[in-house]
mmCIF file of C-alpha atoms and ligand atoms in Angstrom:
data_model
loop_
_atom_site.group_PDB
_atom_site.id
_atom_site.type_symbol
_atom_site.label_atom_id
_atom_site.label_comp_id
_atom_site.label_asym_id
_atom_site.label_seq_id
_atom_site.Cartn_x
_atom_site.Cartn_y
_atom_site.Cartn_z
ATOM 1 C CA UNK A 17 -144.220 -10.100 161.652
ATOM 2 C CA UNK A 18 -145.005 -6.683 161.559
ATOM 3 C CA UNK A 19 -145.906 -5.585 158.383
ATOM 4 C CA UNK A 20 -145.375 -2.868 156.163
ATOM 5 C CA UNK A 21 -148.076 -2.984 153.909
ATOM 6 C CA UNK A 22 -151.383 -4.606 154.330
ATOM 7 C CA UNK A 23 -151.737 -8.228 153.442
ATOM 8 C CA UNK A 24 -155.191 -7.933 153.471
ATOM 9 C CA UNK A 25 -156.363 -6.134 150.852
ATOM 10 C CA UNK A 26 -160.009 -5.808 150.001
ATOM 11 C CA UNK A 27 -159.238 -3.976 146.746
ATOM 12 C CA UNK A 28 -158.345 -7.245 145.066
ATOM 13 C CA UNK A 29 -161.824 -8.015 144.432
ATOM 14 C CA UNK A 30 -162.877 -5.294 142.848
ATOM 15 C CA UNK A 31 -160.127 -4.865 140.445
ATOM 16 C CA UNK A 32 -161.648 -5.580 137.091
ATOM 17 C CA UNK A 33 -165.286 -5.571 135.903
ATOM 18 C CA UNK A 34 -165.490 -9.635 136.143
ATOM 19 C CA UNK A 35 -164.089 -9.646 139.372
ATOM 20 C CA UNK A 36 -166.849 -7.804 141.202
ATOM 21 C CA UNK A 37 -169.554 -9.684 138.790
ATOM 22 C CA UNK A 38 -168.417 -12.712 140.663
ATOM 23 C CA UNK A 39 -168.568 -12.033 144.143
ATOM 24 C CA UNK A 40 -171.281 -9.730 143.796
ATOM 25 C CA UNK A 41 -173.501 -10.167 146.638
ATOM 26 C CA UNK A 42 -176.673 -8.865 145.447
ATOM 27 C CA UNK A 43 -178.044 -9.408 142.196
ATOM 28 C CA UNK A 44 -181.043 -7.884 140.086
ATOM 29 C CA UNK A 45 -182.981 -9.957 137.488
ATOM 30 C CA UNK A 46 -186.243 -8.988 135.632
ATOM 31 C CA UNK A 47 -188.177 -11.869 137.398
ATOM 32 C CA UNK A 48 -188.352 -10.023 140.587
ATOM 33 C CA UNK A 49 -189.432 -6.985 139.117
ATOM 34 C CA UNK A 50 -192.819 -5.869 138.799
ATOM 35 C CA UNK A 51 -194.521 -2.692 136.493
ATOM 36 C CA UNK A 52 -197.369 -0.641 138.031
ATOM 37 C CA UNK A 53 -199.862 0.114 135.353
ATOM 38 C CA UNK A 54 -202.787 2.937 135.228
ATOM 39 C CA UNK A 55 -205.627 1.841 133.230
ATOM 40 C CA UNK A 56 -207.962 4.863 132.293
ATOM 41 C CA UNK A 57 -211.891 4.567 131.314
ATOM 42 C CA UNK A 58 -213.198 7.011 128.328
ATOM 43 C CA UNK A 59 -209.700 7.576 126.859
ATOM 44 C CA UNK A 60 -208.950 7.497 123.352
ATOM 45 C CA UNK A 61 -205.206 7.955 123.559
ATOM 46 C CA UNK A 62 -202.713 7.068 126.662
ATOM 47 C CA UNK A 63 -202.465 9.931 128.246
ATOM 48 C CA UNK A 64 -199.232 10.955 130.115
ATOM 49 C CA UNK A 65 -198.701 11.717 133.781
ATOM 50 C CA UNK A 66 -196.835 15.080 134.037
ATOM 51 C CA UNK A 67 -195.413 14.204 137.068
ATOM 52 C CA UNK A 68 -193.921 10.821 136.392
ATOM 53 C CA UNK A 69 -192.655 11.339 132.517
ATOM 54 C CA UNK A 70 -192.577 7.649 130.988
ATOM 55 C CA UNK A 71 -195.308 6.905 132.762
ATOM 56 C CA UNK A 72 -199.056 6.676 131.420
ATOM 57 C CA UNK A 73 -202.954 6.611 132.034
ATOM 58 C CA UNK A 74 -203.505 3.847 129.100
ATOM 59 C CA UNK A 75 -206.979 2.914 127.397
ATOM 60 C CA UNK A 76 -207.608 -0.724 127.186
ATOM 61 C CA UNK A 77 -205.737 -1.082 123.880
ATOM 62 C CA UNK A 78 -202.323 1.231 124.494
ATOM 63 C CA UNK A 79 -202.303 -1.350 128.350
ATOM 64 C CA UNK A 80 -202.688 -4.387 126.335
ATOM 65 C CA UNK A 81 -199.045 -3.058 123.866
ATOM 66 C CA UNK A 82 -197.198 -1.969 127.149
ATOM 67 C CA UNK A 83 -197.890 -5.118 128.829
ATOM 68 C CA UNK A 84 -196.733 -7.171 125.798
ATOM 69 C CA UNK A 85 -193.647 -5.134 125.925
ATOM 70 C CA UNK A 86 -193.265 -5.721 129.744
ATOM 71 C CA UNK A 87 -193.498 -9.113 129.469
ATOM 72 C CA UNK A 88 -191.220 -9.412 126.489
ATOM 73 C CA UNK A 89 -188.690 -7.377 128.580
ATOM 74 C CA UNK A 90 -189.199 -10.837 131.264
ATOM 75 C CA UNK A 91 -190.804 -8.444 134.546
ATOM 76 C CA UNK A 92 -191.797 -11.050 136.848
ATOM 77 C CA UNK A 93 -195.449 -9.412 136.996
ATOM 78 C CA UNK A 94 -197.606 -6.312 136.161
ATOM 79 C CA UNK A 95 -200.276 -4.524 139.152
ATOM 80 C CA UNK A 96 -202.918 -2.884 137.480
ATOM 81 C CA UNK A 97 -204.545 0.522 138.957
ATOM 82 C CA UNK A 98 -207.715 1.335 137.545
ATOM 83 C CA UNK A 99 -208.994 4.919 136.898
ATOM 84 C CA UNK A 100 -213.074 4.937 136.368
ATOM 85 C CA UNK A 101 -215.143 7.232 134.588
ATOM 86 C CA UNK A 102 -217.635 7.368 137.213
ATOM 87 C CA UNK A 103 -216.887 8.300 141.346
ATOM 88 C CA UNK A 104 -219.321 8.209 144.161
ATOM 89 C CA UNK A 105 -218.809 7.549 147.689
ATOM 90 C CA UNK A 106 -219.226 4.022 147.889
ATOM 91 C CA UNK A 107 -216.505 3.218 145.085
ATOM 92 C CA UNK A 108 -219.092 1.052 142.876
ATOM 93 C CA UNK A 109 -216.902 0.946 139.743
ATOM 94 C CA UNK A 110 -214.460 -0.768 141.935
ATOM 95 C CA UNK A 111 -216.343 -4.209 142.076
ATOM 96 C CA UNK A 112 -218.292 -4.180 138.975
ATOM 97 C CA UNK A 113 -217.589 -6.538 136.681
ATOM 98 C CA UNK A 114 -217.610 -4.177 133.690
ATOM 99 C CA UNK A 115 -215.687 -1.997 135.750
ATOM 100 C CA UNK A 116 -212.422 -0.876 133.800
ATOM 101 C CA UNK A 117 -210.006 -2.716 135.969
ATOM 102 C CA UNK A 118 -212.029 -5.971 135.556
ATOM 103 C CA UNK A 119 -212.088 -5.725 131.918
ATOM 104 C CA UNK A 120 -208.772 -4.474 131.445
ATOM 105 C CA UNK A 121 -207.735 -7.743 134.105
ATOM 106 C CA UNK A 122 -209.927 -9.502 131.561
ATOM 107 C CA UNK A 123 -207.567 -8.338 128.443
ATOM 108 C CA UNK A 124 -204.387 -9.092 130.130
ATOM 109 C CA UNK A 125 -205.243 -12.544 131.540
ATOM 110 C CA UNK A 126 -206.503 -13.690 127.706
ATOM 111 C CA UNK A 127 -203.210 -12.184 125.833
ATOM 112 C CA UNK A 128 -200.926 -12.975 128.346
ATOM 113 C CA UNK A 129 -201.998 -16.190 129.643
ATOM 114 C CA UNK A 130 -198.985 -17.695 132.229
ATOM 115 C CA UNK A 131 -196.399 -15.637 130.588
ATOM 116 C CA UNK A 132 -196.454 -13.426 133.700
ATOM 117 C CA UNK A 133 -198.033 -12.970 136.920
ATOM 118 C CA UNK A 134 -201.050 -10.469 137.071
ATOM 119 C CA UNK A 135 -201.969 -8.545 139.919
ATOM 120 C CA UNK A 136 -204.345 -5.651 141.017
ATOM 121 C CA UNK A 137 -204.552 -2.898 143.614
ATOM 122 C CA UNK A 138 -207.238 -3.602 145.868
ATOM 123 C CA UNK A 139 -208.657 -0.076 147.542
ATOM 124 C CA UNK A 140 -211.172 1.874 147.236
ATOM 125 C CA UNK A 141 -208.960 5.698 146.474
ATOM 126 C CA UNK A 142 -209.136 5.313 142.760
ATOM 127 C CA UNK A 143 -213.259 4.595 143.143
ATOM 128 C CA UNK A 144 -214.840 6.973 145.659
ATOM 129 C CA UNK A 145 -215.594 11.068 144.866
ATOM 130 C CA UNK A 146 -214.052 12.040 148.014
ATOM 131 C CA UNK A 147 -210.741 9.944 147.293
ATOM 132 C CA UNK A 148 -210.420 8.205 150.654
ATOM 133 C CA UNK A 149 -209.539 4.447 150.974
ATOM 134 C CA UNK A 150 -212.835 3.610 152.303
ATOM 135 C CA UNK A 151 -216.261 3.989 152.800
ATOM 136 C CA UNK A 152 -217.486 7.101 155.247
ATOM 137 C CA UNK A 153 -219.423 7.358 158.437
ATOM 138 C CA UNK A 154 -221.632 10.318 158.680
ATOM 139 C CA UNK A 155 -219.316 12.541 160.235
ATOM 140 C CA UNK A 156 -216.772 11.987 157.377
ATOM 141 C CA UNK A 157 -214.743 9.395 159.258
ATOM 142 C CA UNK A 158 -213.957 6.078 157.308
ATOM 143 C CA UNK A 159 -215.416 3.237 158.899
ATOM 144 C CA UNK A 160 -213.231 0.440 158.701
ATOM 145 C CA UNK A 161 -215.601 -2.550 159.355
ATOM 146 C CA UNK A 162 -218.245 -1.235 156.303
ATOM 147 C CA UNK A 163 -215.119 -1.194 154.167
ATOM 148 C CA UNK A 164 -213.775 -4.335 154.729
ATOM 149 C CA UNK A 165 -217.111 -5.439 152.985
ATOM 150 C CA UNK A 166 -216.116 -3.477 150.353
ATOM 151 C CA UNK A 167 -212.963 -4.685 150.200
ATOM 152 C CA UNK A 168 -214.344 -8.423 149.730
ATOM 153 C CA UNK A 169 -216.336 -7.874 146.728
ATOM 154 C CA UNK A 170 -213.640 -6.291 145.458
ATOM 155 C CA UNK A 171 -211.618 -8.929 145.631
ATOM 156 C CA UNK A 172 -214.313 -11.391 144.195
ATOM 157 C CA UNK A 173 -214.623 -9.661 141.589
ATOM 158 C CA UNK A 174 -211.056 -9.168 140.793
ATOM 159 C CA UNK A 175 -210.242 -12.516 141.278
ATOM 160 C CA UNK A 176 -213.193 -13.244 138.700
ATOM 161 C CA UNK A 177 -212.123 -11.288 136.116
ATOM 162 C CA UNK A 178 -208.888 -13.287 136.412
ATOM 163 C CA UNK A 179 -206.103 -11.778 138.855
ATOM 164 C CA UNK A 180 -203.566 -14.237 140.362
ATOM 165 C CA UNK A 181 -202.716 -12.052 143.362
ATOM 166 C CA UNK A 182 -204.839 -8.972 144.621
ATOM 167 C CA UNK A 183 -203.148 -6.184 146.914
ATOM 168 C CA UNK A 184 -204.703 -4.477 149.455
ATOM 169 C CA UNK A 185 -203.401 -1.186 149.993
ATOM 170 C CA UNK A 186 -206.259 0.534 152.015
ATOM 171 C CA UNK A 187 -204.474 -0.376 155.661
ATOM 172 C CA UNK A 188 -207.752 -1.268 157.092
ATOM 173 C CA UNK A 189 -207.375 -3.226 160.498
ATOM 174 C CA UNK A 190 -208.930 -7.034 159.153
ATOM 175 C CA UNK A 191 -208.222 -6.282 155.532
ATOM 176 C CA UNK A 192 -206.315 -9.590 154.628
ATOM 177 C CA UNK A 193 -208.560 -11.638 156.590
ATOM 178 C CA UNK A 194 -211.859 -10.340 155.008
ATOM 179 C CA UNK A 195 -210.291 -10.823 151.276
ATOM 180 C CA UNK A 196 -209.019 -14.201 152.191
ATOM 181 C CA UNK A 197 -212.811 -15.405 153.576
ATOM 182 C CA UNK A 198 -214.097 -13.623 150.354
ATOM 183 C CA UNK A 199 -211.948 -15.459 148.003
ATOM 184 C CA UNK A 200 -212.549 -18.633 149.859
ATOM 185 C CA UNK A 201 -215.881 -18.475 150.146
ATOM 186 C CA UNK A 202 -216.433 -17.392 146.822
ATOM 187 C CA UNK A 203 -214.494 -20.461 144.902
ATOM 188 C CA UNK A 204 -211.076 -18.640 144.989
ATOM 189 C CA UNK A 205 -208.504 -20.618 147.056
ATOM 190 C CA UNK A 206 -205.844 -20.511 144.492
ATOM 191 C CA UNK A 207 -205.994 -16.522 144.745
ATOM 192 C CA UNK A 208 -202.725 -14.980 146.479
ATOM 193 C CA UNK A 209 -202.818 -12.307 148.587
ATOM 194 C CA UNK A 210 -199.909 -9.704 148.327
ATOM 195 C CA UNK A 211 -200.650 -7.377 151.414
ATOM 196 C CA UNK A 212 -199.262 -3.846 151.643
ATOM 197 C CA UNK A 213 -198.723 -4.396 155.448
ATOM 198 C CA UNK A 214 -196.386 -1.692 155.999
ATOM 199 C CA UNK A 215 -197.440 0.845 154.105
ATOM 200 C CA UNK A 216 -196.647 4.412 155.765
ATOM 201 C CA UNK A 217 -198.566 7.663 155.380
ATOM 202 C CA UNK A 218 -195.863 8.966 152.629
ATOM 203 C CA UNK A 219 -195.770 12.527 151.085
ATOM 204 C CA UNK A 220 -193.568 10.139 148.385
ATOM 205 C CA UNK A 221 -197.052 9.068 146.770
ATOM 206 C CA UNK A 222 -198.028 12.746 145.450
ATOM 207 C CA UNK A 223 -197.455 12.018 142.292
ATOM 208 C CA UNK A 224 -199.477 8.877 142.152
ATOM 209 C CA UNK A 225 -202.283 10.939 143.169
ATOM 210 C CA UNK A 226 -201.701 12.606 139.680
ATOM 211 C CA UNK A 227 -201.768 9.180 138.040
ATOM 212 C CA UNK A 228 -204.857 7.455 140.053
ATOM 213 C CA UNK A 229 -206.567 10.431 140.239
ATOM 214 C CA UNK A 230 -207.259 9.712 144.003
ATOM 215 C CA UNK A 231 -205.989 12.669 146.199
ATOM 216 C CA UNK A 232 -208.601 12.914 149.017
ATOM 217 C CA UNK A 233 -210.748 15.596 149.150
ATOM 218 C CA UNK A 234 -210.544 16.560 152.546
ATOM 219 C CA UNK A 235 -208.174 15.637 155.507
ATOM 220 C CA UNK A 236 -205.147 12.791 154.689
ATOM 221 C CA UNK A 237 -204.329 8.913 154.621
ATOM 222 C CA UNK A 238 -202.414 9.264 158.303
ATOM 223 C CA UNK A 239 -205.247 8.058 160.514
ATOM 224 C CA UNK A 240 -204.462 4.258 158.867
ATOM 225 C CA UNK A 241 -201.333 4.588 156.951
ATOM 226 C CA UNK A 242 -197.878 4.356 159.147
ATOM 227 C CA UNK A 243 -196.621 7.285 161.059
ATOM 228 C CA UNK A 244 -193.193 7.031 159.676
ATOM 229 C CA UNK A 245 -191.842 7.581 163.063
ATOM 230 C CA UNK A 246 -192.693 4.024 163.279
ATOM 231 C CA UNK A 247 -190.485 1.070 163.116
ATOM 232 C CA UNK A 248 -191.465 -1.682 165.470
ATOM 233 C CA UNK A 249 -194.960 -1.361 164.437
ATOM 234 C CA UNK A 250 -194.635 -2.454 160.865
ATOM 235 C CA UNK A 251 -194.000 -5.774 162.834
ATOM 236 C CA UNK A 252 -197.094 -5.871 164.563
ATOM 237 C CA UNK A 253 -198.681 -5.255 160.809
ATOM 238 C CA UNK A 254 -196.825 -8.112 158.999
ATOM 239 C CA UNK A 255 -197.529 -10.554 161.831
ATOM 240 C CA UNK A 256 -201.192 -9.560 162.038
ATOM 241 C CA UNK A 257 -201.460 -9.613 157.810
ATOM 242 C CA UNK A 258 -199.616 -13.058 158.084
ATOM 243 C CA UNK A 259 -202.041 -14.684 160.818
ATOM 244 C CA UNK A 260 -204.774 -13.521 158.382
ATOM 245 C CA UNK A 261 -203.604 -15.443 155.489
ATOM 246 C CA UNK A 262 -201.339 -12.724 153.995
ATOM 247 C CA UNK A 263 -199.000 -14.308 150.998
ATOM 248 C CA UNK A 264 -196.478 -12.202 150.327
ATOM 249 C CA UNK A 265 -195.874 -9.164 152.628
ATOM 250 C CA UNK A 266 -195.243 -5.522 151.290
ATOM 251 C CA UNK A 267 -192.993 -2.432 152.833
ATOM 252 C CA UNK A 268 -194.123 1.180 151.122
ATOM 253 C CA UNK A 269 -192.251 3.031 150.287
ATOM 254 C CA UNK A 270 -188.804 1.592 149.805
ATOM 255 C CA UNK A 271 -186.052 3.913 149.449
ATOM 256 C CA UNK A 272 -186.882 5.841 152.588
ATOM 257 C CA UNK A 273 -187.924 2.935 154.266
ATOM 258 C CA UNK A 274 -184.579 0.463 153.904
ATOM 259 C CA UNK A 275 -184.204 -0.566 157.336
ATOM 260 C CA UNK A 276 -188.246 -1.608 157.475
ATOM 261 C CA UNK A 277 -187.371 -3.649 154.639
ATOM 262 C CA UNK A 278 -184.305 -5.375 156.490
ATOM 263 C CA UNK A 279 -186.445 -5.865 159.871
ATOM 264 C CA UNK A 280 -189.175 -7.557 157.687
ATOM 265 C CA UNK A 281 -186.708 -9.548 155.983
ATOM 266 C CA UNK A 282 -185.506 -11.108 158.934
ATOM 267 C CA UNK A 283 -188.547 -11.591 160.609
ATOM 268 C CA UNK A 284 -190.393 -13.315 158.408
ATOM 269 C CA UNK A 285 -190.204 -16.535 155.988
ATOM 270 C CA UNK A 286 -192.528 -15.392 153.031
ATOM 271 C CA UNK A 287 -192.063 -13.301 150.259
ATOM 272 C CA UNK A 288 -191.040 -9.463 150.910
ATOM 273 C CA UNK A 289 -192.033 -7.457 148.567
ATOM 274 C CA UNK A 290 -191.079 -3.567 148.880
ATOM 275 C CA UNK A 291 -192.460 -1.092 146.613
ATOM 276 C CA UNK A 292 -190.356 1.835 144.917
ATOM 277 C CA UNK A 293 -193.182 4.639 144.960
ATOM 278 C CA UNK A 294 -194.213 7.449 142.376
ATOM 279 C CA UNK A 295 -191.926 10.023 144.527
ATOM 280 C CA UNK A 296 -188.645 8.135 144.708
ATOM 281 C CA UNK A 297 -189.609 7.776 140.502
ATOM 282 C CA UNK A 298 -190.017 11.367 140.215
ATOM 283 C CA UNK A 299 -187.187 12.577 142.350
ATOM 284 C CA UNK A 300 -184.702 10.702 140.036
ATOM 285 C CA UNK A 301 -186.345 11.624 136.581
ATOM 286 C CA UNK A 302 -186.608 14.950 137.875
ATOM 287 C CA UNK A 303 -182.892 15.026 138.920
ATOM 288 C CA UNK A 304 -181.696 13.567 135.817
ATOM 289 C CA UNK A 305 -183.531 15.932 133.727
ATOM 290 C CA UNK A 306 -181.379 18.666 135.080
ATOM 291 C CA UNK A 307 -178.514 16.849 134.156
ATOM 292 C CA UNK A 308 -177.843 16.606 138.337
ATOM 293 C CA UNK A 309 -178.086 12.594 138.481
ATOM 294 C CA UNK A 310 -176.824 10.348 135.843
ATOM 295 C CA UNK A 311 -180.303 8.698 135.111
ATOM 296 C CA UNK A 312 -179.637 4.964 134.724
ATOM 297 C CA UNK A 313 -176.669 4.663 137.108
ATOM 298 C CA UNK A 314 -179.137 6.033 139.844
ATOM 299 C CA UNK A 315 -181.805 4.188 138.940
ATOM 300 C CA UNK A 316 -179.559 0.793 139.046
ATOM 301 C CA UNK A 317 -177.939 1.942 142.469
ATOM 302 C CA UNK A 318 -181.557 2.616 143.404
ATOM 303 C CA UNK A 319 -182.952 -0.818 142.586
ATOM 304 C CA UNK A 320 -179.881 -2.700 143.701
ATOM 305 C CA UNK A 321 -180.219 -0.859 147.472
ATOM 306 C CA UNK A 322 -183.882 -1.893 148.042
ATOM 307 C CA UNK A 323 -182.688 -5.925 147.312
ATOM 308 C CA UNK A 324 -179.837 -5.234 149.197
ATOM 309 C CA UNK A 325 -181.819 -4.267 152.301
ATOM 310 C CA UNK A 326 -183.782 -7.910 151.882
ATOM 311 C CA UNK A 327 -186.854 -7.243 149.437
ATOM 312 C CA UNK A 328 -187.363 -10.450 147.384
ATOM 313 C CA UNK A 329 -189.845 -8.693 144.652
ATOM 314 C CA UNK A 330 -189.654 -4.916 143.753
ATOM 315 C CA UNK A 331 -192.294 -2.824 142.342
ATOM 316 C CA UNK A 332 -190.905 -0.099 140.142
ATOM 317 C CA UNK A 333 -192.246 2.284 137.139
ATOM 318 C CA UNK A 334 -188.646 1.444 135.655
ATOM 319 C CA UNK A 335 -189.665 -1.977 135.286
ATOM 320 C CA UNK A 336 -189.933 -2.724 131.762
ATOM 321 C CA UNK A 337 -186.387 -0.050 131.076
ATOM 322 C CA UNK A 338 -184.412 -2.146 133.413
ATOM 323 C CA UNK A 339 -185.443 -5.631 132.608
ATOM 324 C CA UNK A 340 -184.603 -4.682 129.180
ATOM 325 C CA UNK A 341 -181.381 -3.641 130.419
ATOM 326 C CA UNK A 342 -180.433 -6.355 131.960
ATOM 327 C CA UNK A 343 -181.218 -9.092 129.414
ATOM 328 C CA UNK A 344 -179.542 -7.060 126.822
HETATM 329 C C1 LIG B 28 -203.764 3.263 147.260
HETATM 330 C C2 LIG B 28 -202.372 3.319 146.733
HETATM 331 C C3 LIG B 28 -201.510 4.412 146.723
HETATM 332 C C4 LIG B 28 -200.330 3.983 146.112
HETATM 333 C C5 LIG B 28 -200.510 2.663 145.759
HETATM 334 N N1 LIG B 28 -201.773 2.268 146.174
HETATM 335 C C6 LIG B 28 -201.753 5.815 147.128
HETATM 336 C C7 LIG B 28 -202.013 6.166 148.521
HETATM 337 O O1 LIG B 28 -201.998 5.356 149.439
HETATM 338 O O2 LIG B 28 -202.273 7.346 148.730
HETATM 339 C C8 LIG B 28 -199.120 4.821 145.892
HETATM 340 C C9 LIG B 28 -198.158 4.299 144.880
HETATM 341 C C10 LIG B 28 -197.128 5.282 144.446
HETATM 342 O O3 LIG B 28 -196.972 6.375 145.002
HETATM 343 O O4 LIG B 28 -196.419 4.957 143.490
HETATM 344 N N2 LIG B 28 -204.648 2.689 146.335
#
C-alpha cells in the first residue's frame, strides 16, 4: 500500500496537555532536588550575593527559616557551605567544632530532625587565606597527601556535629578513601559519602567564589579539577571514588557537562548525582532579567535536561522555587 499520508504519526502524543503528561519520559519531583546553602559567621542580617540574586550568605538564624521553607517546599536535601570569620592557611575553622558550619549542621539536624537529608561540602576553599582546596607545600604547591589529613578531620567533625552525607569537592587523589577510614575509625559507619568525582576545572563556578568567599589567591583549581577536554577520564574518577567507598557519585557542572552525566549513568549502579553550578544559575537569572529568557520555562527545561541525561539527584539554587512549583 503506498500511502499518501503518514500512518505513523508521532504528533498524536503530544496533542493535548494530558497526553504528553502521560508518556512523559522524564519526570522532576522535589525529592531529588537538593538546595545549596551559604552559612556566614559575624553576620547580623543575610546578606545577598550580587551575582546570584535569590541567593544568600545567611547567619545562623535567617539558615535555620530558609531551611524550614526548603523542607516545607519537600527538596530531598540541603548542602551546607560554610563561610568563617577567621582564614589561615591550614583551614582550622573547617574542623572545629564551634566552627560555623558545625554549629549551623548542629541547628539544622535539631529543627529538622529526618524531615530531610543534610549534607555538607567537605574542602578546605571556604577555610584557608590563600583560597586553595588544600593545604600548601613551601613552594606554594598543594600537597595532596597533608590534605587528605585535613580532609579526615573534617569529616569527623562534620559527621559529629550531625551530617548524614559529607561531599568532598577538593579532587584530591585518595580523598574518598581517607574520609571513609576517618568516619570509620572514628564511630561513623552510617555516614554517606557523596563524592564530587567528576568535578571539572569550570569558569561556571565564578560566582560561587562571590558566595564562599574562596577565589584563590594566586594561580587556579586546574592542576586537580578536570580539564574539560576530558571525557573518558571522569571514568577513571568514578571508578577510583567507588573502589574507595564512594556512595553516591557527582558530575560538576551539569549543563555543560550532559554527556559526562549520561556516560556515568550508564556506567555505574549507584546514585548519580550532577550538580547545576552558580554559573549556569547566573546565566539564566541574568538572561531573564533582560527580559531575553522566559525565567521559569528555562529554568524547568534546564532541570528537566540534566535528569534527562541520567542524573538521579540534582543540586540546584532553584531548589526550594521549583519544588514549590511542582507540588502546587
Ligand atoms: C569547592 C566548591 C566549589 C563549588 C562547590 N564546591 C568551588 C570551586 O571548586 O572552585 C562550586 C559550586 C558552584 O559554582 O555553584 N568547595
Amino acid at each position: 500500500m503506498t500511502a499518501q499520508f503518514p500512518a505513523a504519526r508521532p504528533r498524536r502524543l503530544r496533542r493535548t496537555p494530558a497526553l504528553r503528561r502521560l508518556v512523559a519520559e522524564t519526570r522532576l519531583s522535589p525529592a531529588e532536588l537538593v538546595l545549596p546553602m551559604f552559612v556566614k559567621e559575624g553576620i547580623d542580617a543575610p546578606q545577598p550575593v550580587a551575582s546570584m540574586p535569590g541567593v544568600y550568605q545567611h547567619t545562623r538564624d535567617s539558615l535555620r527559616k530558609a531551611a524550614h521553607d526548603a523542607v516545607e517546599a519537600g527538596v530531598g536535601g540541603i548542602i551546607l557551605f560554610g563561610v568563617p570569620a577567621v582564614k589561615d592557611g591550614e583551614g582550622s575553622a573547617a574542623d572545629d567544632p564551634a566552627g560555623i558550619v558545625q554549629l549551623a549542621l548542629r541547628d539544622l539536624v535539631s529543627d529538622l530532625g529526618d524531615s530531610t537529608v543534610v549534607m555538607t561540602d567537605l574542602c578546605l576553599d571556604e577555610y584557608t587565606d590563600h583560597g586553595h582546596c588544600g593545604v600548601l607545600t613551601q613552594t606554594g604547591e598543594i600537597d595532596n597527601d597533608a590534605t587528605l589529613r585535613r580532609y579526615a578531620s573534617i569529616a569527623v567533625a562534620q559527621a559529629a556535629a550531625g551530617a548524614a552525607v559529607v561531599g568532598p569537592s577538593g579532587m584530591m587523589d585518595g580523598q574518598v578513601g581517607a574520609i571513609r577510614e576517618a568516619l570509620d575509625g572514628a564511630g561513623y559507619p552510617d555516614v554517606a559519602v557523596m563524592a564530587y568525582s567528576a568535578k571539572y576545572s569550570s569558569a561556571y563556578y565564578g560566582p560561587f567564589r562571590d558566595a564562599a568567599e574562596c577565589a584563590p589567591r594566586f594561580g587556579d583549581r586546574s592542576t586537580h579539577q578536570q580539564d574539560p577536554a576530558n571525557a573518558d577520564e571522569s571514568l577513571r574518577e568514578v571508578f577510583l571514588d567507588l573502589d574507595e567507598g564512594a556512595d553516591m557519585v557527582m558530575v560538576k557542572p551539569a549543563g555543560a557537562y550532559l554527556d559526562v552525566i549520561r556516560r556515568v549513568r550508564d556506567a555505574v549502579d549507584v546514585p548519580v548525582v550532577a550538580y547545576q553550578v552558580s554559573g549556569e544559575y547566573a546565566m539564566i537569572e541574568a538572561a531573564a532579567e533582560k527580559g531575553w529568557l522566559d525565567r521559569e520555562r528555562t529554568i524547568m527545561e534546564s532541570l528537566l535536561s540534566i535528569r534527562r541525561a541520567g542524573a538521579d539527584i540534582v543540586l540546584t539554587y532553584w531548589a526550594t522555587e521549583v519544588a514549590r512549583g511542582l507540588t502546587a
